[in-house]
PDB file of C-alpha atoms in Angstrom:
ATOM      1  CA  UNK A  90      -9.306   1.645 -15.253  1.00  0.00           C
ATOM      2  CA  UNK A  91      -8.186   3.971 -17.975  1.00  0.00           C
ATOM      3  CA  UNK A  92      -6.946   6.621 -15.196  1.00  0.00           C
ATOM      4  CA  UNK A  93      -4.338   3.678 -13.548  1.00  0.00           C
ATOM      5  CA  UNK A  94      -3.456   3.044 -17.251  1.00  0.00           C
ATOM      6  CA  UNK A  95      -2.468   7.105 -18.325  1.00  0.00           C
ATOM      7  CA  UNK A  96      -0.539   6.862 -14.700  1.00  0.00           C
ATOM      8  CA  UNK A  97       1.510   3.604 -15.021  1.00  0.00           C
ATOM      9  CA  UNK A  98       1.950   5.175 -18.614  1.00  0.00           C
ATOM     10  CA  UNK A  99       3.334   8.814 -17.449  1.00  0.00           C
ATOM     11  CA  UNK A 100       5.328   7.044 -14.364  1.00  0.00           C
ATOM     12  CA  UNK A 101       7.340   4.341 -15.811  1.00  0.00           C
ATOM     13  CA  UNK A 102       8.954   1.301 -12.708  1.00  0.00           C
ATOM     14  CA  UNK A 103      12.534   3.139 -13.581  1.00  0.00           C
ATOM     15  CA  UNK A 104      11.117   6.573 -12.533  1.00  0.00           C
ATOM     16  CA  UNK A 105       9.724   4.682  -9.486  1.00  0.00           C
ATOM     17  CA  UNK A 106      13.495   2.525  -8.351  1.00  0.00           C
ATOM     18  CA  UNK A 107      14.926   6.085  -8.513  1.00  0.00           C
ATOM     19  CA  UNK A 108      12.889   7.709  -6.209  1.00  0.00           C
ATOM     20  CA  UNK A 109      13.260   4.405  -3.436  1.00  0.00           C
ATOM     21  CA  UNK A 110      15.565   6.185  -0.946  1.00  0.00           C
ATOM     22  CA  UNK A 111      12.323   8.402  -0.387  1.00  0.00           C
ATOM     23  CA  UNK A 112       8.971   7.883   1.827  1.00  0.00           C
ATOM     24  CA  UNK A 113       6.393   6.720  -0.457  1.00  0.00           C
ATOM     25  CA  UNK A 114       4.302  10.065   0.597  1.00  0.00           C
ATOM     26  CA  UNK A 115       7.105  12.300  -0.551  1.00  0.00           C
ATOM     27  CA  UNK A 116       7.513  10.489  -3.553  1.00  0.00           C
ATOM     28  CA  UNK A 117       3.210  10.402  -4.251  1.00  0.00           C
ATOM     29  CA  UNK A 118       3.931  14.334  -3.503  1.00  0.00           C
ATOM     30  CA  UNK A 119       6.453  15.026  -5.866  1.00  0.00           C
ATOM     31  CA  UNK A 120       5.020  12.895  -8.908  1.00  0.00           C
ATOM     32  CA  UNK A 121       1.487  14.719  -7.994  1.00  0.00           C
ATOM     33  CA  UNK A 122      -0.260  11.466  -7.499  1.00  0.00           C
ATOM     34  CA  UNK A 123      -2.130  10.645  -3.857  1.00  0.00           C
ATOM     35  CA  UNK A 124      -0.202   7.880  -1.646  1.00  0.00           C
ATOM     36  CA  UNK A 125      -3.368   5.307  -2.853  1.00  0.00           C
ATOM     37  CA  UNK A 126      -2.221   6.406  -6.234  1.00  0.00           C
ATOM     38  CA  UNK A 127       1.508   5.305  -5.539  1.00  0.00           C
ATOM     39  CA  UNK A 128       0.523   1.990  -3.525  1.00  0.00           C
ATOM     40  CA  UNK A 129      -1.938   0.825  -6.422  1.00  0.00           C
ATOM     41  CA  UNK A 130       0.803   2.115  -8.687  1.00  0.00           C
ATOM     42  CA  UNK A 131       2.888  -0.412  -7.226  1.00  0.00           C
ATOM     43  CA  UNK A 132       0.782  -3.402  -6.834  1.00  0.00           C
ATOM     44  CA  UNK A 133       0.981  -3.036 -10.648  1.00  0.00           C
ATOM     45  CA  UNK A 134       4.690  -3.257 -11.217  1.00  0.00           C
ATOM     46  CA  UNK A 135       4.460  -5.849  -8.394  1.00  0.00           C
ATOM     47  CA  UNK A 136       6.324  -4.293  -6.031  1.00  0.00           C
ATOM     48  CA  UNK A 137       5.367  -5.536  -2.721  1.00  0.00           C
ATOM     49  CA  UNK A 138       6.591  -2.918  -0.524  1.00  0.00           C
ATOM     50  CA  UNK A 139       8.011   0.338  -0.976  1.00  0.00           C
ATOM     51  CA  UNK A 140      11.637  -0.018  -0.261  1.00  0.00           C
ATOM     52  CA  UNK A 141      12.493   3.203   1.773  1.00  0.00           C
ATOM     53  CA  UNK A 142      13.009   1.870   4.987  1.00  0.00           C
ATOM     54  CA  UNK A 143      15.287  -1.290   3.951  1.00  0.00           C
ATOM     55  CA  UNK A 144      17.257   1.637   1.792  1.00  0.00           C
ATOM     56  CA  UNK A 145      17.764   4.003   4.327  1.00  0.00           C
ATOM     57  CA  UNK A 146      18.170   1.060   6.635  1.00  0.00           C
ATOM     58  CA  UNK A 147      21.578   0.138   5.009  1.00  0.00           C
ATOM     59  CA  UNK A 148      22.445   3.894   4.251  1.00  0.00           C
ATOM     60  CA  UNK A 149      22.569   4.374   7.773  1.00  0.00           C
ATOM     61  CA  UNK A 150      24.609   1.234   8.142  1.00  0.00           C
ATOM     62  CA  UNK A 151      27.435   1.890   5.734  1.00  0.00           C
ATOM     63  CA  UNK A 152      27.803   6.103   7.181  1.00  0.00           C
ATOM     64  CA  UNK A 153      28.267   4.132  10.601  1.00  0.00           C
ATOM     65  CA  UNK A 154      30.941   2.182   9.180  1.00  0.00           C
ATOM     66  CA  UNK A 155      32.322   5.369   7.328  1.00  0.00           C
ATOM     67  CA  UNK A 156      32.495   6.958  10.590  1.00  0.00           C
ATOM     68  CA  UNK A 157      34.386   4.237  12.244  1.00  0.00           C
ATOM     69  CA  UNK A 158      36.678   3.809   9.725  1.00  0.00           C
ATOM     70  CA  UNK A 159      37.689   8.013   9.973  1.00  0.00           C
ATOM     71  CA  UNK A 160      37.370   7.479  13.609  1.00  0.00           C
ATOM     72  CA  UNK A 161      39.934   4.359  13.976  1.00  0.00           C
ATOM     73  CA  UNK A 162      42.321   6.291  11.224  1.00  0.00           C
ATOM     74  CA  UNK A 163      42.929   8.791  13.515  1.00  0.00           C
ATOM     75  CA  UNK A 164      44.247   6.186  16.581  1.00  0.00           C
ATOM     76  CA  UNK A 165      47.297   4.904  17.008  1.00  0.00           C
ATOM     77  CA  UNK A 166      45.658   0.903  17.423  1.00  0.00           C
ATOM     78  CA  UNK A 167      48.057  -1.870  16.369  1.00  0.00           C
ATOM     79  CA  UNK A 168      45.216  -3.598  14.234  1.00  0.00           C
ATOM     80  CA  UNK A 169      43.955  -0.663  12.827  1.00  0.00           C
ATOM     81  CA  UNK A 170      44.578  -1.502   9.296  1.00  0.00           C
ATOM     82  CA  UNK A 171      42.630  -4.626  10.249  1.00  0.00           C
ATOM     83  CA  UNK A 172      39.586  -2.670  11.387  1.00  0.00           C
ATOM     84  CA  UNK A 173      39.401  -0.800   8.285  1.00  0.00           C
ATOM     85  CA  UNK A 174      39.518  -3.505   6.453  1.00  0.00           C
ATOM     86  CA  UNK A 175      37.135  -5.658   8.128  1.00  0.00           C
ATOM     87  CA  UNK A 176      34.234  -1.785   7.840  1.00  0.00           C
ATOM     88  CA  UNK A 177      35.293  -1.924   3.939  1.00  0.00           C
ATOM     89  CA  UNK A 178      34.163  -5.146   3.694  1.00  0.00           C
ATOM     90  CA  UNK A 179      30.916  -4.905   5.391  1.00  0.00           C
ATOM     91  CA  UNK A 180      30.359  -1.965   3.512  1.00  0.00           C
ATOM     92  CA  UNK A 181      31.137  -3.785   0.227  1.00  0.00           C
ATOM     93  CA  UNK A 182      28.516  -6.702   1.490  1.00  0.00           C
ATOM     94  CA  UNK A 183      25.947  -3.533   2.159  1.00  0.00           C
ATOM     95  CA  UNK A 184      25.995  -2.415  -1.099  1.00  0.00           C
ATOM     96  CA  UNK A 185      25.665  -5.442  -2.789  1.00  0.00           C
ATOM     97  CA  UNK A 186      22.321  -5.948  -0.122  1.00  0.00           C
ATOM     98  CA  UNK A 187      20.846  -2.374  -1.431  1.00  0.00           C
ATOM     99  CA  UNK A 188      21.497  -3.422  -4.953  1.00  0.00           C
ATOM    100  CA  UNK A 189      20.092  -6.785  -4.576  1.00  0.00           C
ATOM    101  CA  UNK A 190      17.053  -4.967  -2.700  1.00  0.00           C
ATOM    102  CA  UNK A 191      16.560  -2.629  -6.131  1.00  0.00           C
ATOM    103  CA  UNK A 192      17.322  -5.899  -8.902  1.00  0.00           C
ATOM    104  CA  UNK A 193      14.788  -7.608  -7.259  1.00  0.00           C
ATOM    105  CA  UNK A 194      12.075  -5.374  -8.829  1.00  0.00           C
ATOM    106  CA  UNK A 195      13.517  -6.158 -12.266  1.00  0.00           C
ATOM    107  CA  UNK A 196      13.241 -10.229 -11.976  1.00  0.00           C
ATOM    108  CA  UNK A 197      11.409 -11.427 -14.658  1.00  0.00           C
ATOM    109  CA  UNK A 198       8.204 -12.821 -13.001  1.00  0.00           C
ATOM    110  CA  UNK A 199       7.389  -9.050 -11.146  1.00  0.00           C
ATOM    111  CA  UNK A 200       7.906  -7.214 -14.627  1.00  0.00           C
ATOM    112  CA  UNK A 201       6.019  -9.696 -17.012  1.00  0.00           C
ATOM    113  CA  UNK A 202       2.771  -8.762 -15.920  1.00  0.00           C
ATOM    114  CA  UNK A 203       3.448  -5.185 -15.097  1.00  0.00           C
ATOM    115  CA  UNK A 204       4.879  -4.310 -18.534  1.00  0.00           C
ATOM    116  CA  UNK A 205       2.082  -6.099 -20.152  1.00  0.00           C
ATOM    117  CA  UNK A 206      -0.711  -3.477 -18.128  1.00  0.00           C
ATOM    118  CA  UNK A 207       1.406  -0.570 -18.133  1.00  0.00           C
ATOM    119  CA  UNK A 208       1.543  -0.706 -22.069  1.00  0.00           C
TER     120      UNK A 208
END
């Protein structure tokens, strides 16, 4: 019990959200922890899964977009200002998915209990 304590002490849920757009087994590497570690680790802070896939999920999304939007610059298309717009947009809506993905780690019901056993 004490062990899971000095770990949720030592790796605080901010460390964790920063380190999301990695595999939970590089992460567990790089903190020096093993991937059971990481996965009880998170069970504490109440995170249900570990958010790398949905992350890189969208990444991969928006540098699709980015690449049409270079791609349909470089046309001579009537609506092409219309494309671009359109890819902006989505990637606007994107971000504001990956963001909503990392907030909702912070609502108030998943950090209540955590902060109270991490402490």
């Amino acid at each position: 019990r004490l062990f899971m304590d000095d770990i949720a002490r030592n790796i605080p849920i901010e460390k964790l959200i920063s380190m999301f757009h990695m595999p939970l087994k590089k992460v567990a590497g790089e903190l020096d922890v093993s991937v059971t570690t990481m996965k009880r680790l998170c069970r504490r802070y109440k995170i249900p899964r570990w958010p790398y896939r949905q992350i890189k999920g969208i990444d991969t999304r928006i540098c699709i977009l980015k690449q049409k939007i270079r791609s349909v610059r470089n046309t001579m298309e009537k609506d092409k200002e219309k494309k671009i717009h359109a890819a902006n947009e989505h990637i606007e809506e994107l971000l504001s998915v990956r963001e909503n993905v990392i907030k909702e780690i912070f609502q108030p019901e998943n950090l209540t209990g955590a902060a109270a056993t991490a402490e």
